mmCIF file of C-alpha atoms in Angstrom:
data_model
loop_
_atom_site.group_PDB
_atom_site.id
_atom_site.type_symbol
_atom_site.label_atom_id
_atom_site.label_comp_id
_atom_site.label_asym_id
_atom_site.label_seq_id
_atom_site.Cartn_x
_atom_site.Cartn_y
_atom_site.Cartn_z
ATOM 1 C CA UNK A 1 113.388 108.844 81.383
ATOM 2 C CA UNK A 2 109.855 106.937 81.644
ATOM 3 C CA UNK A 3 109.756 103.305 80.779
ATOM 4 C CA UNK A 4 106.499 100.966 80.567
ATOM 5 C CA UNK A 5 107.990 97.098 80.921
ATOM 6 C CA UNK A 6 105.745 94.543 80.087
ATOM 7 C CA UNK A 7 105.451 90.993 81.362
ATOM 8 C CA UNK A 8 103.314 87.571 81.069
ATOM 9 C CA UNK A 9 103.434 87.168 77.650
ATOM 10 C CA UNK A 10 103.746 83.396 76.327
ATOM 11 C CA UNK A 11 103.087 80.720 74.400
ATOM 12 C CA UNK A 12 99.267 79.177 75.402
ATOM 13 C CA UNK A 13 96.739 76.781 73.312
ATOM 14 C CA UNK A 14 93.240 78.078 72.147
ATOM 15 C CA UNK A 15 90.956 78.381 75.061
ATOM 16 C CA UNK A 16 93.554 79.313 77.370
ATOM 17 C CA UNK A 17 93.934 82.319 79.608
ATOM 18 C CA UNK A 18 97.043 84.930 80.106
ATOM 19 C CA UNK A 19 97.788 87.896 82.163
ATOM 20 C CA UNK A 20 99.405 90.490 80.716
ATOM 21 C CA UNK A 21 101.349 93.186 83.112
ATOM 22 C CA UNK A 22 102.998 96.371 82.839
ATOM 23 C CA UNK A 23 104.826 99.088 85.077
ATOM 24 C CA UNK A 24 105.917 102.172 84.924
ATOM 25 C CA UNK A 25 108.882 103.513 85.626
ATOM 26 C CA UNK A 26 110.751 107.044 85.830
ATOM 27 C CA UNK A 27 110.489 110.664 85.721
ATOM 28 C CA UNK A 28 106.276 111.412 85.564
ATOM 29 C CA UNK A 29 104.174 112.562 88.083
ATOM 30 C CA UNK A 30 100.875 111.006 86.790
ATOM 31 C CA UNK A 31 99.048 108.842 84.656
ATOM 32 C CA UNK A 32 96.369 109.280 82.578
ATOM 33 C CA UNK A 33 95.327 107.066 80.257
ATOM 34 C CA UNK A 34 96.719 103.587 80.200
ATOM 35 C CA UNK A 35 96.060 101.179 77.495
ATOM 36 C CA UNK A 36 97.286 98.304 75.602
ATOM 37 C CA UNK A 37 97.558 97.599 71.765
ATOM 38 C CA UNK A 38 98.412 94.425 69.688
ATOM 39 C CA UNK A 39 100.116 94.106 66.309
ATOM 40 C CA UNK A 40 100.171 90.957 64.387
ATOM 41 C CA UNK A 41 102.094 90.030 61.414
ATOM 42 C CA UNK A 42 101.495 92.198 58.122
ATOM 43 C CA UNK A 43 98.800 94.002 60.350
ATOM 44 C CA UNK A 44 98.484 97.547 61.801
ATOM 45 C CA UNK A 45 98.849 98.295 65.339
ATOM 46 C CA UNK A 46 95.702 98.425 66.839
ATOM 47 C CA UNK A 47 93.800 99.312 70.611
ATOM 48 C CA UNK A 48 92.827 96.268 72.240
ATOM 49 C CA UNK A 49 91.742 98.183 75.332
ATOM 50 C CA UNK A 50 92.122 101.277 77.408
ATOM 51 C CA UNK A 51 91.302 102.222 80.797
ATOM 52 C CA UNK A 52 91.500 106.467 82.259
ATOM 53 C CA UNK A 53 92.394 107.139 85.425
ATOM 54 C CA UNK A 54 88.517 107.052 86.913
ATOM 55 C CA UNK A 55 88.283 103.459 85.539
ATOM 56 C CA UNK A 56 86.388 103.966 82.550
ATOM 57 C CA UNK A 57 87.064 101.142 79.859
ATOM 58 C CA UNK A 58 86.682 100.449 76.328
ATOM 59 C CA UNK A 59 87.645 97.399 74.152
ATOM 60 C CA UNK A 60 88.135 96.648 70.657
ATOM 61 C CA UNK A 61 85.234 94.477 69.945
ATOM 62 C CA UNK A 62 87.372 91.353 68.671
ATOM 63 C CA UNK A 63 87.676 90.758 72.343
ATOM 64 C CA UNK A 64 85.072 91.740 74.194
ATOM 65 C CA UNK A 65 83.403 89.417 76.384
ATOM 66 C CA UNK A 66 86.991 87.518 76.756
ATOM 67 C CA UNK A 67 89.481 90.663 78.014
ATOM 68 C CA UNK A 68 89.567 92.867 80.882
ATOM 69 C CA UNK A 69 91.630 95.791 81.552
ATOM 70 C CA UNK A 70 92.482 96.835 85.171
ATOM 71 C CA UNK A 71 94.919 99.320 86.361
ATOM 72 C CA UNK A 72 96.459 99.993 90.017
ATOM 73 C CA UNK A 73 97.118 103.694 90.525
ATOM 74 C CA UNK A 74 98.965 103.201 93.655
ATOM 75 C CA UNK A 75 101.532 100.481 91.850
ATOM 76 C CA UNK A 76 101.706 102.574 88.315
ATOM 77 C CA UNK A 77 100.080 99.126 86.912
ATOM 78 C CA UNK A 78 98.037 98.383 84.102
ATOM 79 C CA UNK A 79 96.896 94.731 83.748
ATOM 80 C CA UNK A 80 95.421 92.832 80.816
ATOM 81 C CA UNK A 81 93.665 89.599 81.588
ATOM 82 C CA UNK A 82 92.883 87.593 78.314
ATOM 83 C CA UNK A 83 90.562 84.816 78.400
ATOM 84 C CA UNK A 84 89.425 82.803 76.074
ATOM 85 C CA UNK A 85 92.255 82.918 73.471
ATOM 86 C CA UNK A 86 92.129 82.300 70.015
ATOM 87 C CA UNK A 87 94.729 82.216 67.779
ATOM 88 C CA UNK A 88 93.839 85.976 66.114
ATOM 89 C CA UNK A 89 95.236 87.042 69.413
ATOM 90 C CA UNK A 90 98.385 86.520 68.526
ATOM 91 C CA UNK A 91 100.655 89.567 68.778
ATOM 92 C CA UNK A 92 103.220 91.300 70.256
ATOM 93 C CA UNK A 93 101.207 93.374 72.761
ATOM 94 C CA UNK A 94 102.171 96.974 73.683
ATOM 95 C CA UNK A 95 101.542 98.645 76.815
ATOM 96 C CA UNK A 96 100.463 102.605 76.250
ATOM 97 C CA UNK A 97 100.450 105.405 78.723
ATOM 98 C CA UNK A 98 99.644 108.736 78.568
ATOM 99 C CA UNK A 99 101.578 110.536 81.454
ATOM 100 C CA UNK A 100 102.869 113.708 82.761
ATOM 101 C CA UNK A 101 106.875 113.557 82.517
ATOM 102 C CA UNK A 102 108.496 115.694 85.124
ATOM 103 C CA UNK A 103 111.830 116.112 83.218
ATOM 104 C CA UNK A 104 109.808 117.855 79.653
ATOM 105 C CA UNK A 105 107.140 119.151 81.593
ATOM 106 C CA UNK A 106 104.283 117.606 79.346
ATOM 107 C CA UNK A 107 102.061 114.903 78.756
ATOM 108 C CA UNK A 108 103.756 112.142 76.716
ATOM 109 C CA UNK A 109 102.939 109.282 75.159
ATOM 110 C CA UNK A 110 104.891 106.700 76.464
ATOM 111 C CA UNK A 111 105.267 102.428 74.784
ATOM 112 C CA UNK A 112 106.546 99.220 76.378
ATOM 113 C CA UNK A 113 108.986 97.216 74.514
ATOM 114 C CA UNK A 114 106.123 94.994 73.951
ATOM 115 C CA UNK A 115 105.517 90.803 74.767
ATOM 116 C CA UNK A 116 105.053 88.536 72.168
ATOM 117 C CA UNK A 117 101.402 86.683 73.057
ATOM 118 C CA UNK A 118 101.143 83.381 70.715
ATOM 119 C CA UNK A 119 97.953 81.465 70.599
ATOM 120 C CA UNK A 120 98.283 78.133 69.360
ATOM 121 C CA UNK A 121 95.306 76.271 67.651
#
C-alpha cells in the first residue's frame, strides 16, 4: 500500500506565506513525477505545480512568481512553498505522485488525503 500524507496546511491572511509538505510512504521503488493540485469550492481540480525527478518544474500561471515546488529524492518529499497568498488560493491541496509500486508491479498514480489551505482577505 503507498500513501502520500500531506501537512502545513492552515488558516493565513492575504500576503502571507505557507509550506505545504508531503511524504510518501509504502510499497514503491521510485518516484517519478511529483506534483500538487488544488480544488476549490464548485471548481475542478486543477495542477498548481509539478516537479520530475531531474527537477524540471512547471506551474499553473495563477501562481507563478509566488509558488515554488521542491522535492527531496532521498526523503520521498515533495514541498510546496506558497508566497504571497491571496484568497483564490484557497483549497484543499492534493499531493500527486507518479510511482513505481512494488506490490502491482506498475506505475501508479498515487493522491494525498489532501490539506485544506484558507486564505483570508
Amino acid at each position: 500500500q503507498v500513501q502520500l500524507v500531506e501537512s502545513g496546511g492552515g488558516l493565513v491572511q492575504a500576503g502571507g506565506s505557507l509550506r505545504l509538505s508531503c511524504a510518501a510512504s509504502g510499497s514503491f521503488f521510485s518516484i517519478d513525477r511529483m506534483a500538487w493540485y488544488r480544488q476549490a469550492p464548485g471548481k475542478q481540480r486543477e495542477l498548481v505545480a509539478a516537479i520530475t525527478s531531474s527537477g524540471s518544474t512547471n506551474y499553473a500561471d495563477s501562481v507563478k512568481g509566488r509558488f515554488t515546488i521542491s522535492r527531496d529524492n532521498a526523503k520521498n518529499t515533495v514541498a510546496l512553498q506558497m508566497n504571497s497568498l491571496k484568497s483564490e488560493d484557497t483549497a484543499v491541496y492534493y499531493c500527486n505522485a507518479l510511482l513505481w509500486d512494488t506490490l502491482e508491479y506498475q506505475w501508479g498514480d498515487s493522491w494525498g488525503q489532501g490539506t485544506q489551505v484558507t486564505v483570508s482577505s
